[in-house]
Coordinates of C-alpha atoms in Angstrom, one line a residue:
M1 CA -50.6 18.0 -33.6
T2 CA -49.8 20.8 -36.0
Q3 CA -46.6 21.0 -37.9
V4 CA -45.5 23.8 -35.2
E5 CA -46.4 21.5 -32.4
E6 CA -44.4 18.6 -33.9
E7 CA -41.5 21.0 -34.3
D8 CA -41.8 22.0 -30.5
R9 CA -42.1 18.7 -29.4
A10 CA -39.1 17.3 -31.4
V11 CA -37.1 20.3 -30.1
L12 CA -38.3 19.4 -26.5
L13 CA -37.2 15.4 -27.0
E14 CA -33.7 16.5 -28.1
S15 CA -33.1 19.0 -25.1
L16 CA -33.8 15.9 -22.5
S17 CA -30.7 15.3 -21.0
P18 CA -29.7 11.4 -21.8
S19 CA -31.0 9.0 -19.4
A20 CA -28.4 6.4 -18.0
W21 CA -29.7 3.9 -20.3
I22 CA -29.2 6.1 -23.6
R23 CA -25.9 7.0 -22.2
E24 CA -24.5 3.3 -21.6
G25 CA -26.1 2.2 -24.7
I26 CA -28.7 -0.2 -22.9
E27 CA -31.5 -0.7 -25.3
D28 CA -34.2 -2.5 -23.1
P29 CA -34.0 -1.4 -19.5
D30 CA -36.5 -2.9 -17.0
N31 CA -37.3 0.7 -15.9
S32 CA -41.0 0.8 -15.9
V33 CA -42.5 0.5 -12.5
A34 CA -45.9 0.1 -11.3
I35 CA -46.9 0.9 -7.7
L36 CA -49.5 -1.6 -7.4
G37 CA -52.2 -3.0 -4.8
K38 CA -55.5 -4.3 -5.4
K39 CA -56.9 -2.6 -2.0
G40 CA -57.7 1.2 -2.5
G41 CA -56.6 3.9 -0.3
V42 CA -53.4 2.5 0.8
G43 CA -51.3 5.6 -0.6
K44 CA -50.1 4.5 -4.0
S45 CA -50.5 8.1 -5.2
S46 CA -48.5 9.5 -2.4
L47 CA -45.7 7.0 -2.5
T48 CA -45.7 7.6 -6.6
A49 CA -45.1 11.2 -5.8
M50 CA -42.6 10.7 -3.1
L51 CA -40.6 8.4 -5.2
A52 CA -40.5 11.1 -8.2
D53 CA -39.4 13.5 -5.7
A54 CA -36.7 11.3 -4.5
A55 CA -35.7 10.3 -7.8
V56 CA -35.6 13.7 -9.5
R57 CA -33.3 14.9 -6.5
F58 CA -31.0 12.2 -7.4
G59 CA -30.8 13.8 -10.8
L60 CA -32.5 11.4 -12.7
N61 CA -35.2 11.6 -15.6
V62 CA -38.6 10.5 -14.4
L63 CA -42.0 10.2 -16.0
G64 CA -45.0 9.8 -13.8
I65 CA -47.9 8.0 -15.3
D66 CA -51.3 8.7 -13.7
G67 CA -53.2 5.2 -14.0
D68 CA -56.1 6.3 -11.9
P69 CA -59.3 7.8 -13.0
Q70 CA -59.5 9.6 -9.8
G71 CA -56.3 11.7 -10.8
N72 CA -54.6 11.8 -7.6
L73 CA -51.3 11.5 -8.9
S74 CA -52.3 14.4 -11.3
V75 CA -53.2 16.6 -8.6
A76 CA -50.1 15.7 -6.4
L77 CA -47.8 16.8 -9.2
D78 CA -49.9 19.8 -9.7
N79 CA -51.4 18.6 -13.1
E80 CA -55.0 18.4 -12.3
V81 CA -56.8 18.2 -15.5
N82 CA -59.7 20.9 -16.1
M83 CA -62.4 20.8 -18.7
V84 CA -62.6 23.8 -21.1
P85 CA -65.7 24.4 -23.4
T86 CA -65.3 24.0 -27.2
G87 CA -68.0 26.3 -28.2
N88 CA -69.8 23.3 -29.7
L89 CA -73.2 21.8 -28.4
K90 CA -73.9 18.2 -27.8
L91 CA -77.2 16.6 -28.2
G92 CA -79.5 18.0 -25.7
G93 CA -78.2 21.2 -25.7
Q94 CA -75.0 20.3 -23.5
T95 CA -71.9 22.2 -24.0
E96 CA -69.1 19.9 -25.3
E97 CA -65.9 20.1 -23.0
I98 CA -62.4 18.6 -23.7
P99 CA -59.5 18.4 -21.3
D100 CA -57.1 21.3 -21.2
R101 CA -54.1 19.1 -21.5
D102 CA -53.0 15.7 -23.3
T103 CA -53.7 12.7 -20.8
L104 CA -53.3 9.2 -20.7
V105 CA -57.1 9.0 -22.4
E106 CA -55.8 10.6 -25.3
I107 CA -52.5 8.6 -25.4
L108 CA -54.8 5.3 -25.3
E109 CA -57.1 6.7 -27.8
A110 CA -54.4 7.1 -30.1
N111 CA -53.4 3.8 -30.1
Q112 CA -50.3 4.4 -31.8
D113 CA -46.5 3.2 -31.3
G114 CA -44.3 5.5 -29.1
V115 CA -47.3 8.3 -28.8
V116 CA -46.1 9.0 -25.0
D117 CA -43.4 10.8 -26.8
E118 CA -46.3 13.2 -27.9
G119 CA -48.4 13.1 -24.7
F120 CA -46.2 13.6 -21.5
Q121 CA -46.3 17.2 -19.6
L122 CA -42.9 18.4 -18.4
F123 CA -43.2 19.7 -14.9
G124 CA -41.1 21.0 -12.3
W125 CA -41.6 21.5 -8.5
G126 CA -39.3 24.3 -8.2
H127 CA -36.6 22.6 -6.5
N128 CA -33.7 24.8 -5.4
S129 CA -30.8 23.4 -7.3
E130 CA -28.3 25.1 -5.1
A131 CA -29.7 24.0 -2.0
D132 CA -28.1 21.3 0.2
F133 CA -29.5 18.0 -0.2
V134 CA -30.7 17.6 3.4
R135 CA -32.6 20.9 3.0
G136 CA -34.5 19.8 -0.2
G137 CA -31.8 20.3 -2.9
P138 CA -30.2 17.7 -5.2
L139 CA -27.9 15.1 -4.2
V140 CA -25.4 16.6 -6.5
R141 CA -25.4 20.5 -6.3
G142 CA -26.8 22.1 -9.3
K143 CA -28.3 18.7 -10.8
I144 CA -32.1 18.4 -10.8
G145 CA -33.5 15.6 -13.0
T146 CA -36.3 16.1 -15.4
L147 CA -39.7 15.5 -14.2
A148 CA -42.6 14.9 -16.6
I149 CA -46.3 13.4 -16.1
I150 CA -49.0 11.8 -18.2
P151 CA -52.1 12.8 -16.1
A152 CA -55.6 11.3 -15.9
Y153 CA -58.9 12.3 -15.5
K154 CA -62.3 10.5 -14.7
A155 CA -63.0 9.9 -18.6
L156 CA -60.3 7.2 -18.1
E157 CA -62.6 4.9 -16.3
N158 CA -64.7 4.2 -19.5
I159 CA -62.1 3.9 -22.1
S160 CA -61.8 0.3 -22.3
K161 CA -65.6 -0.3 -23.2
G162 CA -65.8 -2.3 -26.2
W163 CA -62.1 -3.1 -26.4
N164 CA -60.9 -6.3 -28.0
L165 CA -58.0 -8.4 -27.0
A166 CA -55.4 -6.5 -29.1
D167 CA -56.7 -3.3 -27.4
V168 CA -55.3 -4.1 -24.0
R169 CA -51.9 -3.4 -25.5
R170 CA -52.3 0.0 -26.3
L171 CA -50.2 1.5 -23.6
D172 CA -47.4 -1.3 -24.2
R173 CA -47.1 0.1 -27.7
A174 CA -47.1 3.9 -26.7
L175 CA -44.6 3.4 -24.3
N176 CA -42.4 0.4 -25.4
K177 CA -42.0 1.0 -28.9
P178 CA -40.7 4.0 -31.0
L179 CA -42.7 6.6 -32.5
S180 CA -41.0 6.1 -35.8
P181 CA -39.0 3.0 -37.0
G182 CA -35.6 3.0 -35.8
G183 CA -36.4 5.7 -33.2
V184 CA -35.9 5.7 -29.3
I185 CA -38.7 3.8 -27.3
P186 CA -40.1 6.4 -25.0
R187 CA -39.4 4.3 -22.0
R188 CA -35.8 4.7 -22.7
R189 CA -35.8 8.5 -22.4
W190 CA -36.5 8.2 -18.6
D191 CA -34.5 6.7 -15.9
L192 CA -37.5 5.6 -14.0
T193 CA -41.0 5.7 -15.0
F194 CA -43.4 5.3 -12.0
T195 CA -47.1 4.3 -12.7
D196 CA -49.7 4.8 -10.0
M197 CA -52.1 2.1 -10.6
L198 CA -56.0 2.1 -10.0
P199 CA -57.1 -0.7 -7.6
G200 CA -58.8 -3.8 -8.9
G201 CA -58.0 -5.7 -11.8
A202 CA -60.4 -4.6 -14.7
D203 CA -59.5 -4.5 -18.5
L204 CA -58.1 -0.9 -17.9
A205 CA -55.5 -2.0 -15.1
R206 CA -54.5 -5.1 -17.1
A207 CA -53.7 -2.8 -20.0
I208 CA -51.6 -0.5 -17.9
L209 CA -50.1 -3.2 -16.0
L210 CA -49.1 -5.0 -19.3
A211 CA -46.9 -1.9 -20.3
Q212 CA -44.6 -2.4 -17.3
R213 CA -41.5 -4.4 -16.5
R214 CA -41.6 -4.5 -12.6
F215 CA -44.1 -3.5 -9.9
V216 CA -43.7 -2.6 -6.1
L217 CA -46.6 -4.1 -4.0
L218 CA -48.0 -1.4 -1.6
T219 CA -50.4 -2.5 1.3
T220 CA -51.2 -2.1 4.9
A221 CA -50.5 -4.5 7.7
E222 CA -54.1 -5.2 8.7
P223 CA -56.5 -8.0 7.6
F224 CA -57.9 -6.4 4.4
G225 CA -54.4 -5.4 3.5
M226 CA -52.9 -8.6 4.1
K227 CA -55.4 -10.3 1.9
A228 CA -54.7 -7.8 -0.9
I229 CA -51.2 -9.3 -1.2
A230 CA -52.1 -12.6 -2.5
D231 CA -54.8 -11.0 -4.7
T232 CA -52.5 -8.5 -6.2
L233 CA -49.9 -11.1 -6.8
E234 CA -52.7 -13.5 -8.5
F235 CA -53.6 -10.5 -10.7
A236 CA -50.0 -9.5 -11.7
H237 CA -49.3 -13.2 -12.4
D238 CA -52.2 -13.6 -14.6
V239 CA -51.0 -10.5 -16.7
R240 CA -47.5 -11.8 -16.8
D241 CA -48.4 -15.7 -17.7
N242 CA -51.6 -15.3 -19.8
W243 CA -51.5 -11.8 -21.3
G244 CA -48.0 -12.0 -23.0
S245 CA -45.8 -10.0 -20.4
P246 CA -43.2 -12.5 -19.4
K247 CA -40.7 -10.1 -18.2
L248 CA -43.1 -8.5 -15.7
Q249 CA -41.6 -9.2 -12.3
D250 CA -42.5 -7.9 -8.7
L251 CA -39.6 -6.2 -6.7
G252 CA -41.0 -6.3 -3.4
L253 CA -43.6 -5.4 -0.7
V254 CA -43.8 -2.1 1.1
F255 CA -45.8 -1.6 4.0
T256 CA -47.5 1.8 4.6
S257 CA -49.2 3.5 7.7
Y258 CA -47.0 1.0 9.3
N259 CA -47.5 0.7 13.4
P260 CA -44.8 -1.5 14.7
Q261 CA -46.2 -1.4 18.0
G262 CA -49.9 -2.4 17.0
I263 CA -51.1 -5.7 18.4
V264 CA -52.9 -6.1 14.8
T265 CA -49.9 -5.5 13.1
R266 CA -47.7 -7.7 14.9
A267 CA -50.2 -10.5 14.3
E268 CA -50.5 -9.9 10.9
M269 CA -46.8 -9.7 10.3
T270 CA -46.3 -12.9 12.2
E271 CA -49.0 -14.8 10.1
L272 CA -47.4 -13.5 7.0
R273 CA -43.8 -14.5 7.9
N274 CA -45.1 -18.1 8.9
A275 CA -46.9 -18.4 5.6
Q276 CA -44.0 -17.6 3.8
A277 CA -41.7 -19.7 5.9
A278 CA -44.2 -22.6 5.1
G279 CA -43.6 -21.9 1.2
D280 CA -47.1 -20.5 0.6
P281 CA -46.8 -19.3 -2.9
T282 CA -49.7 -16.8 -2.8
V283 CA -47.5 -14.4 -0.7
N284 CA -44.1 -15.2 -2.2
V285 CA -42.8 -11.8 -2.3
E286 CA -39.7 -10.1 -0.7
I287 CA -40.8 -7.9 2.3
W288 CA -38.8 -4.7 2.1
E289 CA -37.1 -3.1 4.9
P290 CA -38.3 0.5 4.6
R291 CA -41.6 1.1 6.0
I292 CA -43.8 4.1 5.6
S293 CA -44.9 5.6 8.9
S294 CA -48.0 7.3 9.5
R295 CA -47.3 11.0 9.1
T296 CA -49.7 14.0 8.1
L297 CA -47.2 15.7 5.9
V298 CA -47.9 13.7 2.9
P299 CA -51.4 15.1 2.6
N300 CA -50.0 18.4 3.7
S301 CA -47.5 18.5 0.8
Q302 CA -50.5 17.5 -1.7
G303 CA -52.5 20.5 -0.6
Y304 CA -49.7 22.8 -1.3
R305 CA -48.9 20.9 -4.6
A306 CA -45.4 20.8 -3.2
P307 CA -43.3 17.9 -3.1
V308 CA -42.2 16.4 0.8
S309 CA -38.6 17.7 0.3
A310 CA -39.9 21.4 0.2
F311 CA -40.6 20.7 3.9
L312 CA -37.0 19.9 4.7
A313 CA -36.2 23.8 4.9
D314 CA -39.1 24.2 7.5
S315 CA -37.9 23.9 10.8
K316 CA -41.2 22.9 12.2
Q317 CA -41.7 20.1 9.7
R318 CA -38.2 18.9 9.3
V319 CA -38.2 15.8 11.3
A320 CA -41.4 14.4 9.6
A321 CA -40.0 15.6 6.3
T322 CA -36.5 14.0 6.9
E323 CA -38.1 10.6 7.8
L324 CA -40.4 10.6 4.8
C325 CA -37.9 11.7 2.5
Q326 CA -35.3 9.0 3.6
I327 CA -37.9 6.3 3.3
A328 CA -38.7 7.3 -0.4
E329 CA -35.0 7.6 -0.9
A330 CA -34.1 4.1 0.2
I331 CA -36.9 2.9 -1.8
V332 CA -35.7 4.2 -5.1
L333 CA -32.3 3.1 -4.4
K334 CA -33.8 -0.5 -3.8
I335 CA -35.5 -0.2 -7.2
L336 CA -32.3 1.2 -8.9
R337 CA -30.0 -1.7 -7.8
K338 CA -33.0 -4.1 -8.7
I339 CA -33.2 -3.0 -12.2
G340 CA -29.3 -2.6 -12.8
H341 CA -29.2 1.0 -13.1
P342 CA -25.7 2.0 -14.1
D343 CA -25.7 4.9 -11.6
A344 CA -27.2 3.0 -8.4
D345 CA -24.0 2.3 -6.5
E346 CA -22.7 5.9 -6.8
L347 CA -26.1 7.2 -6.0
E348 CA -26.4 5.2 -2.9
R349 CA -22.6 6.1 -1.9
L350 CA -23.6 9.9 -2.2
W351 CA -26.8 9.4 -0.5
R352 CA -25.1 7.8 2.6
K353 CA -22.5 10.5 2.8
A354 CA -25.4 13.3 2.5
W355 CA -27.2 12.2 5.6
P356 CA -25.4 12.5 8.9
E357 CA -27.8 10.0 10.3
L358 CA -30.5 8.0 8.8
S359 CA -34.2 7.1 10.1
P360 CA -34.6 3.4 11.2
W361 CA -37.8 3.6 9.1
A362 CA -35.6 3.9 6.1
T363 CA -32.9 1.5 7.1
G364 CA -35.0 -1.2 8.4
A365 CA -34.2 -0.8 12.0
I366 CA -37.6 -0.6 12.9
V367 CA -38.2 -4.0 11.6
D368 CA -35.1 -5.4 13.5
K369 CA -36.5 -4.1 16.9
E370 CA -39.8 -5.7 16.0
V371 CA -38.3 -9.3 15.2
A372 CA -36.0 -8.9 18.3
D373 CA -38.9 -8.2 20.5
K374 CA -41.1 -11.0 19.1
E375 CA -37.9 -13.3 19.7
A376 CA -37.3 -12.2 23.3
Q377 CA -40.9 -13.2 24.2

């Protein structure tokens, strides 16, 4: 960066409202959370965007990291990377192009402690800070949190070629160590960091997961999705046990595109519960009560580059938006409690007060009915 850019970035960092970790003097929070699943197409980017929306409306500082070369989270958060010509020509007469903003590629290429502080992009969805929470505003009137993103684009898929063993710690250094000695580690500036993980278990996925403290496993209740549970846990445990990330832990398992009345869903869930009851270590993960229903509003919101909560003010879309927002909010609250966030209890109290009625998809009542129906058979 130029000196002017460095000065601007320093002012920006100083202007960020302090996270709860900084406010309470907590030096090493477990607040970096990956949305993980080795099966593709299960909605990791959609969930990550929904969680960011919920957390910002809770008044929290949120950093989203797009860890997928497809850049779906970047698009959802209106930070799609565009390539611009430099005016230089490469061999063969091709025009050299560079991204129009800093991305995860540049952060990894920098290979420097704390460089996340120099690479994130501030972003706002335009939430109305004076609107009621149930119509898309903040949980506490006037208090919208700060949202930032580290975007990604297709160049990310080739960045790990030629890496050595030390290189897999590049994001770990960038996110979890201070930019200058004695400074603030970038992760601590944010109440939550949500990382949209790429599917699979290549070196890039390993490098991104090494920078995390916790992960939420996302999958579908169908055969390939269920197989991905064991595959994903095996990959994460390998990173934890063999690549020097002893604090990496799973928080729980969330099902998406869930159909509680489906024959396949019921059969797969029964098999999973039986395996867990028998002590099968390959599926030893807490199944969370909130389930993500099949709703068309999520792709609609991405098409408009708007958060799901924006549709709470639309009478035609309010029912679907309410359901999805409450599911995301319930998941964020579970994450906050599990990582020991200082404001978790108060936020949940205010949340339950704000909503006159909670969706069974958010509270677990859908699951209760499913289990009751099974026991009655």
